[in-house]
């Protein structure tokens, strides 16, 4: 079952902040975040594991609350290069007979304009 | 350059024909995946493999089959293509449960 992402799309001006949310009806053991530019393959941003840790990548950070089965991606002081579609992926231990399933949401399209 | 390679890059296929999309990785990753990407639907998992010799069904497996005879290769076969299988297909791999996934460059398939 795909995790649910919100919003579906967001338009920002350079320098503005954004939050992208990801939630699941199933227990989460890890959350992945990827960014895909138009016509390209998704590229890994970060992975968060059980424990509520927050990770960072440049001015992009994320949090993971396994009790609420949610993760959020925070983009601060957005740059033009941040434009793209962001996907959260969920999976890890116990996602099905110890499988390595990695399931993605429908994506959030982020457009940063000058 | 180490990585994951898909072939072909694009293909136009007549409905009813059989087609195999190829995926090869040289990173010795255990897990491999096939996704299809359609506008508004994100990345949907078709099949996956935890390790060589094992495969599993994802969210949208109907009409597709896979095999994992060795660590490096994970081909996806459409036995009898239908227009609804028109999509961009991505192969991915990763080494373990809590590691990042690497994606191939994608195969754009059009079934007419």
CSV table of C-alpha atoms in Angstrom, one decimal:
chain,number,residue,atom,x,y,z
A,1,UNK,CA,0.0,0.0,0.0
A,2,UNK,CA,1.4,3.4,-1.0
A,3,UNK,CA,2.1,5.9,1.7
A,4,UNK,CA,0.1,9.1,1.3
A,5,UNK,CA,1.9,12.4,0.6
A,6,UNK,CA,0.7,15.9,0.9
A,7,UNK,CA,0.5,18.4,-0.6
A,8,UNK,CA,0.3,17.1,-4.2
A,9,UNK,CA,2.0,20.2,-5.5
A,10,UNK,CA,3.4,23.4,-4.2
A,11,UNK,CA,4.9,26.6,-5.8
A,12,UNK,CA,7.5,28.6,-3.9
A,13,UNK,CA,9.5,31.7,-4.5
A,14,UNK,CA,13.2,31.5,-4.0
A,15,UNK,CA,14.0,31.7,-0.3
A,16,UNK,CA,10.7,30.5,1.0
A,17,UNK,CA,10.2,27.3,3.1
A,18,UNK,CA,8.1,24.3,2.5
A,19,UNK,CA,7.0,21.1,4.3
A,20,UNK,CA,6.1,17.9,2.6
A,21,UNK,CA,4.3,15.2,4.6
A,22,UNK,CA,4.2,11.5,4.3
A,23,UNK,CA,2.0,9.1,6.3
A,24,UNK,CA,1.2,5.4,6.3
A,25,UNK,CA,-1.5,3.2,7.6
A,26,UNK,CA,1.1,0.5,8.2
A,27,UNK,CA,3.8,0.5,10.9
A,28,UNK,CA,6.9,2.3,9.6
A,29,UNK,CA,10.4,1.1,10.3
A,30,UNK,CA,12.2,3.4,7.9
A,31,UNK,CA,11.3,6.3,5.6
A,32,UNK,CA,13.2,7.2,2.5
A,33,UNK,CA,13.1,10.6,0.6
A,34,UNK,CA,14.0,11.0,-3.0
A,35,UNK,CA,13.9,13.8,-5.5
A,36,UNK,CA,13.2,13.4,-9.2
A,37,UNK,CA,13.9,16.0,-11.8
A,38,UNK,CA,11.9,16.0,-15.0
A,39,UNK,CA,13.1,13.2,-17.4
A,40,UNK,CA,15.5,11.8,-14.9
A,41,UNK,CA,15.7,9.0,-12.4
A,42,UNK,CA,14.9,9.5,-8.7
A,43,UNK,CA,17.9,10.4,-6.6
A,44,UNK,CA,18.3,9.6,-2.9
A,45,UNK,CA,18.1,12.4,-0.4
A,46,UNK,CA,18.0,10.7,3.0
A,47,UNK,CA,16.8,7.8,5.0
A,48,UNK,CA,15.3,7.9,8.5
A,49,UNK,CA,15.2,4.9,10.8
A,50,UNK,CA,13.1,4.1,13.9
A,51,UNK,CA,13.9,6.4,16.8
A,52,UNK,CA,12.5,9.7,15.7
A,53,UNK,CA,15.8,11.0,14.4
A,54,UNK,CA,16.1,14.0,12.2
A,55,UNK,CA,18.5,14.1,9.3
A,56,UNK,CA,19.8,16.8,7.1
A,57,UNK,CA,21.0,17.3,3.6
A,58,UNK,CA,22.1,20.8,2.7
A,59,UNK,CA,19.1,23.0,3.7
A,60,UNK,CA,16.8,20.0,3.5
A,61,UNK,CA,16.0,18.1,6.7
A,62,UNK,CA,13.4,15.5,7.7
A,63,UNK,CA,11.8,14.0,10.8
A,64,UNK,CA,10.3,10.6,11.4
A,65,UNK,CA,7.6,9.9,14.0
A,66,UNK,CA,7.1,6.1,14.0
A,67,UNK,CA,4.3,6.4,16.6
A,68,UNK,CA,2.2,8.6,14.3
A,69,UNK,CA,3.5,6.7,11.3
A,70,UNK,CA,4.5,10.0,9.7
A,71,UNK,CA,7.5,11.7,8.2
A,72,UNK,CA,8.0,15.3,7.1
A,73,UNK,CA,10.5,16.8,4.7
A,74,UNK,CA,11.5,20.4,5.5
A,75,UNK,CA,13.0,22.6,2.7
A,76,UNK,CA,14.3,25.9,4.0
A,77,UNK,CA,15.4,28.9,2.0
A,78,UNK,CA,14.4,27.1,-1.2
A,79,UNK,CA,16.6,27.4,-4.2
A,80,UNK,CA,15.7,27.0,-7.9
A,81,UNK,CA,17.6,23.7,-7.9
A,82,UNK,CA,15.1,22.3,-5.4
A,83,UNK,CA,12.4,22.1,-8.1
A,84,UNK,CA,11.3,18.6,-8.8
A,85,UNK,CA,9.0,15.8,-7.6
A,86,UNK,CA,9.7,14.5,-4.1
A,87,UNK,CA,8.8,11.0,-3.2
A,88,UNK,CA,8.7,9.3,0.2
A,89,UNK,CA,9.3,5.6,0.3
A,90,UNK,CA,8.5,3.3,3.2
A,91,UNK,CA,9.7,-0.2,4.0
A,92,UNK,CA,12.1,-2.1,6.1
A,93,UNK,CA,11.8,-4.8,8.6
A,94,UNK,CA,8.5,-6.5,9.0
A,95,UNK,CA,7.0,-5.0,5.9
A,96,UNK,CA,6.0,-8.4,4.8
A,97,UNK,CA,7.7,-11.7,5.9
A,98,UNK,CA,11.0,-9.9,6.4
A,99,UNK,CA,11.0,-8.6,2.8
A,100,UNK,CA,12.9,-5.7,1.4
A,101,UNK,CA,9.8,-4.1,-0.1
A,102,UNK,CA,10.2,-0.4,-0.8
A,103,UNK,CA,6.9,1.4,-1.6
A,104,UNK,CA,6.6,5.0,-2.7
A,105,UNK,CA,3.9,7.6,-2.5
A,106,UNK,CA,2.5,9.5,-5.4
A,107,UNK,CA,4.9,12.3,-5.1
A,108,UNK,CA,4.8,16.1,-4.4
A,109,UNK,CA,5.7,18.4,-7.2
A,110,UNK,CA,7.7,21.4,-6.0
A,111,UNK,CA,8.2,24.4,-8.2
A,112,UNK,CA,10.6,27.1,-7.1
A,113,UNK,CA,10.3,30.3,-9.1
A,114,UNK,CA,12.5,33.4,-9.0
B,1,UNK,CA,31.3,3.4,-13.8
B,2,UNK,CA,29.5,1.3,-11.2
B,3,UNK,CA,25.8,1.5,-11.2
B,4,UNK,CA,22.5,0.1,-12.6
B,5,UNK,CA,21.8,-0.1,-16.3
B,6,UNK,CA,18.5,-0.6,-18.1
B,7,UNK,CA,17.9,-1.5,-21.7
B,8,UNK,CA,16.3,-0.5,-23.9
B,9,UNK,CA,16.0,3.2,-23.2
B,10,UNK,CA,12.8,3.4,-25.1
B,11,UNK,CA,10.6,1.0,-27.1
B,12,UNK,CA,7.4,1.1,-29.2
B,13,UNK,CA,5.7,-2.3,-29.0
B,14,UNK,CA,2.7,-3.7,-30.7
B,15,UNK,CA,-0.1,-5.0,-28.4
B,16,UNK,CA,0.1,-8.7,-27.9
B,17,UNK,CA,3.8,-8.9,-28.3
B,18,UNK,CA,6.2,-10.3,-25.7
B,19,UNK,CA,8.9,-7.9,-24.3
B,20,UNK,CA,11.7,-8.2,-21.8
B,21,UNK,CA,13.1,-5.1,-20.1
B,22,UNK,CA,16.6,-5.7,-18.9
B,23,UNK,CA,18.2,-4.5,-15.7
B,24,UNK,CA,21.8,-5.1,-14.6
B,25,UNK,CA,23.7,-3.8,-11.6
B,26,UNK,CA,27.3,-4.2,-10.7
B,27,UNK,CA,27.2,-3.1,-7.1
B,28,UNK,CA,26.5,-6.6,-5.8
B,29,UNK,CA,23.3,-5.4,-4.2
B,30,UNK,CA,21.0,-8.0,-2.7
B,31,UNK,CA,17.6,-6.3,-3.4
B,32,UNK,CA,16.3,-5.3,-6.7
B,33,UNK,CA,13.0,-3.7,-7.8
B,34,UNK,CA,10.9,-2.8,-10.8
B,35,UNK,CA,8.6,0.2,-10.7
B,36,UNK,CA,6.3,1.8,-13.2
B,37,UNK,CA,5.7,5.5,-13.2
B,38,UNK,CA,2.6,7.1,-14.6
B,39,UNK,CA,1.5,10.7,-14.3
B,40,UNK,CA,-0.3,11.3,-11.1
B,41,UNK,CA,0.3,7.8,-9.7
B,42,UNK,CA,3.9,8.1,-8.6
B,43,UNK,CA,6.2,5.1,-8.5
B,44,UNK,CA,4.3,1.8,-8.2
B,45,UNK,CA,6.1,-1.4,-7.3
B,46,UNK,CA,5.6,-4.2,-9.8
B,47,UNK,CA,7.9,-6.9,-8.5
B,48,UNK,CA,10.9,-7.1,-6.2
B,49,UNK,CA,13.7,-9.5,-5.2
B,50,UNK,CA,15.3,-9.8,-1.8
B,51,UNK,CA,18.2,-11.8,-3.1
B,52,UNK,CA,19.2,-14.0,-6.0
B,53,UNK,CA,16.7,-16.9,-6.4
B,54,UNK,CA,13.8,-15.2,-4.7
B,55,UNK,CA,11.1,-12.8,-6.1
B,56,UNK,CA,8.0,-11.2,-4.7
B,57,UNK,CA,4.9,-9.4,-6.0
B,58,UNK,CA,4.5,-5.7,-5.5
B,59,UNK,CA,1.4,-3.5,-5.8
B,60,UNK,CA,0.7,-4.0,-9.5
B,61,UNK,CA,2.2,-7.4,-10.6
B,62,UNK,CA,-0.5,-8.5,-13.0
B,63,UNK,CA,0.7,-8.9,-16.6
B,64,UNK,CA,4.4,-8.9,-15.5
B,65,UNK,CA,6.9,-11.6,-14.5
B,66,UNK,CA,10.4,-11.4,-13.2
B,67,UNK,CA,13.3,-13.8,-12.6
B,68,UNK,CA,16.5,-13.5,-10.5
B,69,UNK,CA,18.9,-16.1,-11.6
B,70,UNK,CA,21.9,-14.2,-10.3
B,71,UNK,CA,22.8,-11.2,-8.2
B,72,UNK,CA,23.4,-8.8,-11.1
B,73,UNK,CA,20.4,-9.3,-13.4
B,74,UNK,CA,16.6,-8.7,-12.9
B,75,UNK,CA,14.7,-8.8,-16.1
B,76,UNK,CA,11.0,-7.8,-16.3
B,77,UNK,CA,8.9,-9.6,-18.9
B,78,UNK,CA,5.6,-8.6,-20.4
B,79,UNK,CA,4.1,-11.8,-21.8
B,80,UNK,CA,1.5,-10.2,-24.0
B,81,UNK,CA,1.7,-6.4,-23.9
B,82,UNK,CA,-1.5,-4.2,-23.6
B,83,UNK,CA,-1.8,-0.5,-24.1
B,84,UNK,CA,-2.3,0.1,-20.3
B,85,UNK,CA,1.3,-1.1,-19.8
B,86,UNK,CA,2.4,2.1,-21.6
B,87,UNK,CA,4.6,3.7,-18.9
B,88,UNK,CA,8.1,4.6,-17.8
B,89,UNK,CA,9.7,1.7,-16.1
B,90,UNK,CA,12.5,2.1,-13.5
B,91,UNK,CA,14.7,-0.6,-12.1
B,92,UNK,CA,16.3,0.0,-8.7
B,93,UNK,CA,18.6,-1.8,-6.3
B,94,UNK,CA,20.0,-1.5,-2.8
B,95,UNK,CA,22.3,-3.5,-0.6
B,96,UNK,CA,20.2,-3.9,2.5
B,97,UNK,CA,17.0,-3.2,4.4
B,98,UNK,CA,17.9,0.3,5.6
B,99,UNK,CA,20.1,1.5,2.8
B,100,UNK,CA,19.5,3.9,-0.1
B,101,UNK,CA,18.1,2.7,-3.4
B,102,UNK,CA,19.9,3.4,-6.7
B,103,UNK,CA,17.7,3.8,-9.8
B,104,UNK,CA,18.4,3.0,-13.4
B,105,UNK,CA,17.8,5.7,-16.1
B,106,UNK,CA,14.4,4.2,-17.0
B,107,UNK,CA,12.8,2.6,-20.0
B,108,UNK,CA,10.0,4.4,-21.8
B,109,UNK,CA,7.6,1.8,-23.2
B,110,UNK,CA,4.7,2.6,-25.5
B,111,UNK,CA,2.3,-0.2,-26.4
B,112,UNK,CA,0.2,0.5,-29.4
